[in-house]
XYZ file of C-alpha atoms in Angstrom:
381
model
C 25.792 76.194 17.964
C 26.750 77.000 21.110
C 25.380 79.035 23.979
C 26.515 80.819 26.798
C 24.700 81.210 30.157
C 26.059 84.066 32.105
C 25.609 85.995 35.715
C 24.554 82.622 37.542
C 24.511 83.935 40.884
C 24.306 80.435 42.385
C 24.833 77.545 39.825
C 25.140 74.078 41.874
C 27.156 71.188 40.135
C 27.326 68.146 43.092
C 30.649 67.906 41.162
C 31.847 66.942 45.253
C 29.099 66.252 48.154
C 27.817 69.543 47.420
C 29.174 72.028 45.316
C 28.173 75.640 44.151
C 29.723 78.043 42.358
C 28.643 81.703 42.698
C 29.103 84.698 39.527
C 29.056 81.636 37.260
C 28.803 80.904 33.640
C 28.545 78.163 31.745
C 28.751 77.195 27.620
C 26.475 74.396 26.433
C 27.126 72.617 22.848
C 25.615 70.155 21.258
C 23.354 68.926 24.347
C 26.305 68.905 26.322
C 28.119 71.644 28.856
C 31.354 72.439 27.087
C 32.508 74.704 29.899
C 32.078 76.045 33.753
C 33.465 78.521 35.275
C 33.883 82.417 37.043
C 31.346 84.288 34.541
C 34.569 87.061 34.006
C 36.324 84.045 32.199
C 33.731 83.103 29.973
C 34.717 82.363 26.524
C 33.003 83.704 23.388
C 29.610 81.512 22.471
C 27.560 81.656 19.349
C 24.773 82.939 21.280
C 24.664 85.007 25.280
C 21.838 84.339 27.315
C 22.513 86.983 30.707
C 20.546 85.043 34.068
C 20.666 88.100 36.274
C 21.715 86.086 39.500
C 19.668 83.569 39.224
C 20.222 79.846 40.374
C 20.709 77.259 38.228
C 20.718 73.362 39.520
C 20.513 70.329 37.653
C 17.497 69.071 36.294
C 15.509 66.763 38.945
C 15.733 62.858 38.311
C 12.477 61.823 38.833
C 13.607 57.849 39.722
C 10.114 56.382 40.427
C 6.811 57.242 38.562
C 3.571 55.537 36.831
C 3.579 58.084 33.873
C 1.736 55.860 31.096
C -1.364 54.931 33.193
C -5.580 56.153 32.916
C -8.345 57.255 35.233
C -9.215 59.826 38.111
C -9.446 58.341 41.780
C -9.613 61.574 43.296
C -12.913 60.467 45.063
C -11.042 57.440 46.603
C -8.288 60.197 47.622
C -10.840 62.773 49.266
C -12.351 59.179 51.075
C -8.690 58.697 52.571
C -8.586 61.797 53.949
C -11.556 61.758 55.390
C -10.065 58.424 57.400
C -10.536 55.452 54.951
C -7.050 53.925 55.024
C -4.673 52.958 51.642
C -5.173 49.686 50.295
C -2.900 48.326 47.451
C -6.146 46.977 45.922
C -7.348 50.251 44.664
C -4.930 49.944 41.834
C -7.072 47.661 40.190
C -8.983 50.963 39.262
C -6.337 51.923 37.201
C -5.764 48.903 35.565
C -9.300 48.682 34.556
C -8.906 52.056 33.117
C -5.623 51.324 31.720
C -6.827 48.224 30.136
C -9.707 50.159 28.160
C -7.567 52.879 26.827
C -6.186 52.987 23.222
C -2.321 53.803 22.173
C -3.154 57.378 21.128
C -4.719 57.812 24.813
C -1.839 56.492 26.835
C 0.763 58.169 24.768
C -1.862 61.192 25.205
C -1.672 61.218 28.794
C 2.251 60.294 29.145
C 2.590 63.544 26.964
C 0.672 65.388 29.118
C 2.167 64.248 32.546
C 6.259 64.604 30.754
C 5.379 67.733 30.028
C 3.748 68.905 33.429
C 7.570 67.449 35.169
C 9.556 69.347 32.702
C 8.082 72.806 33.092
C 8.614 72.154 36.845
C 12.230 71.407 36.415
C 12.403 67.314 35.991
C 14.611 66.182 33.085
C 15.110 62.659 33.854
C 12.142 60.358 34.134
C 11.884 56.303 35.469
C 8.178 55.327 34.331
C 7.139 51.844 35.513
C 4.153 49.516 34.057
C 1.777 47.771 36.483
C -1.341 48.802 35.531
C -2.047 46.554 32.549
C -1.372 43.122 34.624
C -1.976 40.883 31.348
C 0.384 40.516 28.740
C -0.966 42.393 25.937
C -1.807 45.655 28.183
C 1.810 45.442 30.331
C 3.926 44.925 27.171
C 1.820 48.273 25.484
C 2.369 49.863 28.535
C 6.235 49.295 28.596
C 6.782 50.040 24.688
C 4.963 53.474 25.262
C 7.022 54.250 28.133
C 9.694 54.001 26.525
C 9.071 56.532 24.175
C 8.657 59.278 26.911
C 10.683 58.251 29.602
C 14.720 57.389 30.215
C 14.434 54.414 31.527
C 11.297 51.563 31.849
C 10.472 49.531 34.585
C 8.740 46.338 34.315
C 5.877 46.074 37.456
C 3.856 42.892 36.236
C 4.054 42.098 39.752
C 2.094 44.929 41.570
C -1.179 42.690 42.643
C -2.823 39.808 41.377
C -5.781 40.517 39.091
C -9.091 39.460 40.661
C -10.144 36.404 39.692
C -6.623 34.961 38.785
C -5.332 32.022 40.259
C -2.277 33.064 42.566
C 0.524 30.268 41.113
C -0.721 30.898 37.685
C -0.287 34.763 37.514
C 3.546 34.356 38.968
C 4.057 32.244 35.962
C 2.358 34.307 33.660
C 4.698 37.230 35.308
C 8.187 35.559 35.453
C 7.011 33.453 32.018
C 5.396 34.673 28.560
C 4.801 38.365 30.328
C 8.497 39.124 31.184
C 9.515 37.525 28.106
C 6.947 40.328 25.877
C 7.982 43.131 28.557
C 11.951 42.588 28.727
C 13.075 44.140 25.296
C 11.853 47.684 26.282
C 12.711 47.437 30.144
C 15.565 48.050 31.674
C 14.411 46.997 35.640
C 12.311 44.736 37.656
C 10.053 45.790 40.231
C 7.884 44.036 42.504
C 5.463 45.442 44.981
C 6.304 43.147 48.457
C 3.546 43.881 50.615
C 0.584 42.751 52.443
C -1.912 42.476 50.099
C 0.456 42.122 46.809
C 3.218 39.510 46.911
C 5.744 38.034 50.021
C 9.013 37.666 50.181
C 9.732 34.349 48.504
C 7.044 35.513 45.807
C 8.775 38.399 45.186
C 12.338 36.882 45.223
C 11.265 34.333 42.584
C 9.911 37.121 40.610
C 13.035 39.602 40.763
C 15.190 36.468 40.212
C 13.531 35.486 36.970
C 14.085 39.647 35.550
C 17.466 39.145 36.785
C 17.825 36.090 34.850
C 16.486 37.996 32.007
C 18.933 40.434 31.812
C 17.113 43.393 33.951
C 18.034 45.230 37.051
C 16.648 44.683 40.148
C 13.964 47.448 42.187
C 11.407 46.549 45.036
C 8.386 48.725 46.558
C 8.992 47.520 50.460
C 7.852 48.685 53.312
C 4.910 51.055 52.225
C 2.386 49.854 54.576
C 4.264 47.582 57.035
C 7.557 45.671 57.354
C 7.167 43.582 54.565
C 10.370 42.359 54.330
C 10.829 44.241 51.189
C 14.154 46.026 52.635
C 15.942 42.718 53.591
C 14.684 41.230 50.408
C 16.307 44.092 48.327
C 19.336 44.709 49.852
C 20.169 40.382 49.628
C 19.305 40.885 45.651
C 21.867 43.829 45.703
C 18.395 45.918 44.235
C 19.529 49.235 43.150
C 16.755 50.708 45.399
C 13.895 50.222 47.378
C 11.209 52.710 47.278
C 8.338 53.712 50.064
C 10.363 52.317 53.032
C 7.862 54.125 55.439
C 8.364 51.278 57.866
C 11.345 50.397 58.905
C 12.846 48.674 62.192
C 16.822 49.594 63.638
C 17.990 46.255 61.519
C 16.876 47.651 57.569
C 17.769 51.035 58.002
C 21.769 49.315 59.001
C 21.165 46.878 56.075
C 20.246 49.875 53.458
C 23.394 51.737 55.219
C 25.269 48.797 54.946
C 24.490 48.195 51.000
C 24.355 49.834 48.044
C 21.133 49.902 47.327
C 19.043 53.174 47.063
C 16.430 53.990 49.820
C 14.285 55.969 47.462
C 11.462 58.456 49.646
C 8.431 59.397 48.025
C 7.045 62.321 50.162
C 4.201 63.286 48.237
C 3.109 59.463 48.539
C 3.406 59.402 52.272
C 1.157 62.603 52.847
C -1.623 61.186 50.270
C -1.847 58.118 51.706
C -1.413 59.687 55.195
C 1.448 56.780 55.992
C 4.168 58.367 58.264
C 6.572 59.833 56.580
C 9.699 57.619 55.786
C 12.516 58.075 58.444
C 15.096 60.024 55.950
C 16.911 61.716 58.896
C 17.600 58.298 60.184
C 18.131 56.503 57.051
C 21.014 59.498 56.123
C 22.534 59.255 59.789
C 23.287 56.105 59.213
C 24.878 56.012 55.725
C 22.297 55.118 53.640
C 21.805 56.391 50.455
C 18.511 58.294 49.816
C 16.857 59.043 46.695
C 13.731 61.354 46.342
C 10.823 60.802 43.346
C 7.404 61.695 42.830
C 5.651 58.499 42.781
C 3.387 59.841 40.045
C 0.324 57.668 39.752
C -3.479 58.302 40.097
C -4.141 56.967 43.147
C -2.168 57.906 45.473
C 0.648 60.551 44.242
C -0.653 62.292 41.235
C 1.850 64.636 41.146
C 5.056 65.089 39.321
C 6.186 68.168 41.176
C 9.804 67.293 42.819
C 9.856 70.700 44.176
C 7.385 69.687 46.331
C 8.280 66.702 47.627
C 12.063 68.084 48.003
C 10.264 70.916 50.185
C 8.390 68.333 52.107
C 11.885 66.190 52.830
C 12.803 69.413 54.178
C 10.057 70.572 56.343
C 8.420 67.526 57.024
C 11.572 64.751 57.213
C 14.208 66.710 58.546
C 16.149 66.534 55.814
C 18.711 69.800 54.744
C 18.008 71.607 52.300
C 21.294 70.164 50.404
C 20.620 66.342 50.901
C 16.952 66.652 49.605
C 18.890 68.633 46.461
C 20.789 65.961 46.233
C 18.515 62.824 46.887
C 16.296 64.593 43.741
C 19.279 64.759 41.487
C 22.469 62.181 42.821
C 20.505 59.993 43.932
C 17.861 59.542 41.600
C 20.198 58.807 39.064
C 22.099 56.501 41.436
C 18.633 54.299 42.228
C 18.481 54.174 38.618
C 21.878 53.216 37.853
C 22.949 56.053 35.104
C 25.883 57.411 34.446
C 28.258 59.880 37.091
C 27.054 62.964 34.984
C 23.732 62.596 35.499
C 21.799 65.018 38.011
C 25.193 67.297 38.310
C 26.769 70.192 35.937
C 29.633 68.766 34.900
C 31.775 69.349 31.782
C 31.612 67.069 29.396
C 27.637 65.811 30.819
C 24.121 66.263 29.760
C 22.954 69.520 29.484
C 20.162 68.847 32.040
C 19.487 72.616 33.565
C 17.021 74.060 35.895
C 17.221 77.907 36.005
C 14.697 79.747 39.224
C 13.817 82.945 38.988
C 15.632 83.007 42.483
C 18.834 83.753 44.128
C 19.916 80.151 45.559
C 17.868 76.964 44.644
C 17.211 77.314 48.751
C 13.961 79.062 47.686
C 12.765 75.716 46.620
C 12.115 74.835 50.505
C 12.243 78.635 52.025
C 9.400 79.254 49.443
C 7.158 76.120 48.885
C 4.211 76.055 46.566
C 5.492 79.054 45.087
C 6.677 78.043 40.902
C 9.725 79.051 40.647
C 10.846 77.335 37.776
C 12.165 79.930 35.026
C 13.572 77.493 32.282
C 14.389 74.183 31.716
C 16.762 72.516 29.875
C 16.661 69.301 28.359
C 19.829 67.353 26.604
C 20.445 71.342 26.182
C 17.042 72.026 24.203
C 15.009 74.313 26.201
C 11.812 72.819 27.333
């Protein structure tokens, strides 16, 4: 069956840097867009649906997220903003939660959180592990992901548990845990940063997922310059996401690479980091990427309009690059195909109508849910 979306006062496609057609139309068929084009040359669908002017944009590409984890830090949040700093070892709380919950709850709480980014316009989902840190809970955690997000991420290596000998858990990561892991994930990720793993720890971690057949992704430069930028763009990583931190020499390396300098704005305002230089890092070349960072201890959100409205207000990003970075680029840091996070004929049918004009309302009116339907592999959500 197929169905035609008409009057689309703005519909952007990134089909080039930027593109938007206005009085558009377009036909979606069997979860993919048959046709685009001037809403007067429409062809006849099976079924009309009349927008009324509204925008339509592709769905977000949510590139970096924790969706199957457990627990409520909220305290530990209201504690940071009363002037306690972020430490990566509060995400042992999580894992302890994590560790205690049952299949139902995870998938439970995954459900929950997929369907919280859909309504607000996210159609593509990354969701990493990290919080089970032990075989058993880290390969659960990877098989569950799986069933509610595109792609999985394998994040044995965000900390060493407490009490674990240091040598022994980057065995246990690069050994019997990647090896349980690696059959549901399609990346590596390692968190390289005071307090979680150094460079050559992290390099001999990425290097053994490489070995195993996975991409490569680093969290660098969250909380200092770890290194993880460098680190990254030698591996060829397809991104590296925080980069809060950064010195003249990564943000020419990232510009200089292909890897993905992914921003995660709600991130930087919860932990009250400074924001990550995206004005610099796109004056230069670099590629940017934009995600949530959904986790529940220090971005529990999975609101891309929001952080899209913060790269706007906040790091100086236009309107269209932040578009972009949440759509392009997400797909880019995840390595997907050149139809995913644009409108293009023959692609996904990955939609995200506003009940607005132009999808500039997203950043002219933050906060505000604009979000009028979604649509998923064509299926409304």
């Amino acid at each position: 069956m197929s169905l035609l979306l008409t009057n689309i006062g703005e519909l952007t496609t990134h089909t080039d840097e930027h593109g938007t057609l206005r009085d558009a139309a377009l036909v979606i068929e069997d979860g993919r867009i048959a046709w685009i084009g001037p809403a007067d040359r429409a062809p006849v669908a099976d079924a009309r649906e009349d927008l009324g002017g509204r925008a339509v944009l592709p769905g977000w590409v949510d590139s970096h997220t924790h969706l199957v984890s457990m627990g409520d830090r909220a305290e530990e949040f209201v504690d940071r903003m009363a002037g306690r700093p972020y430490q990566a070892g509060g995400i042992m709380r999580t894992v302890e939660a994590t560790r205690a919950a049952t299949d139902d709850d995870l998938r439970t709480r995954a459900l929950w959180l997929r369907t919280e980014a859909h309504r607000g316009g996210t159609t593509t989902l990354e969701a990493k592990t990290g919080y089970g840190l032990d075989v058993e809970t880290e390969q659960r955690l990877a098989r569950i992901s799986a069933e509610h997000a595109e792609t999985v991420t394998y994040l044995g290596a965000h900390v060493v548990p407490a009490g674990v000998d240091r040598r022994d858990y980057i065995d246990l990561v690069t050994g019997p845990m990647l090896a349980a892991v690696a059959p549901h994930a399609t990346h590596i990720d390692v968190f390289c940063e005071t307090g979680a793993f150094d460079v050559e720890e992290s390099r001999e971690i990425l290097l053994a997922g490489r070995d195993a057949g996975l991409g490569v992704k680093v969290h660098g430069n969250q909380l200092g310059e770890s290194g993880g930028v460098q680190l990254a763009v030698e591996l060829g990583a397809r991104s590296v996401d925080h980069c809060n931190h950064l010195s003249p020499k990564d943000i020419d390396a990232l510009a200089g690479s292909t890897t993905v300098a992914t921003i995660l704005p709600a991130c930087d305002l919860s932990t009250r980091e400074p924001l990550a230089p995206a004005r610099d890092l796109v004056d230069a070349g670099a590629t940017i990427a934009i995600a949530s960072n959904c986790n529940p201890g220090s971005s529990f959100t999975t609101s891309m309009a929001f952080c899209v409205a913060t790269a706007v207000l906040q790091q100086r990003l236009t309107f269209e690059e932040a578009l972009w970075a949440a759509t392009v680029g997400g797909a880019t840091a995840l390595g997907l195909d050149d139809s995913t996070g644009r409108i293009v004929e023959g692609g996904r049918a990955d939609l995200h109508a506003l009940d607005a004009p132009s999808a500039k309302h997203l950043a002219y009116r933050p906060g505000v849910p604009l979000t009028l339907k979604v649509w998923a592999n064509g299926v409304p959500v």
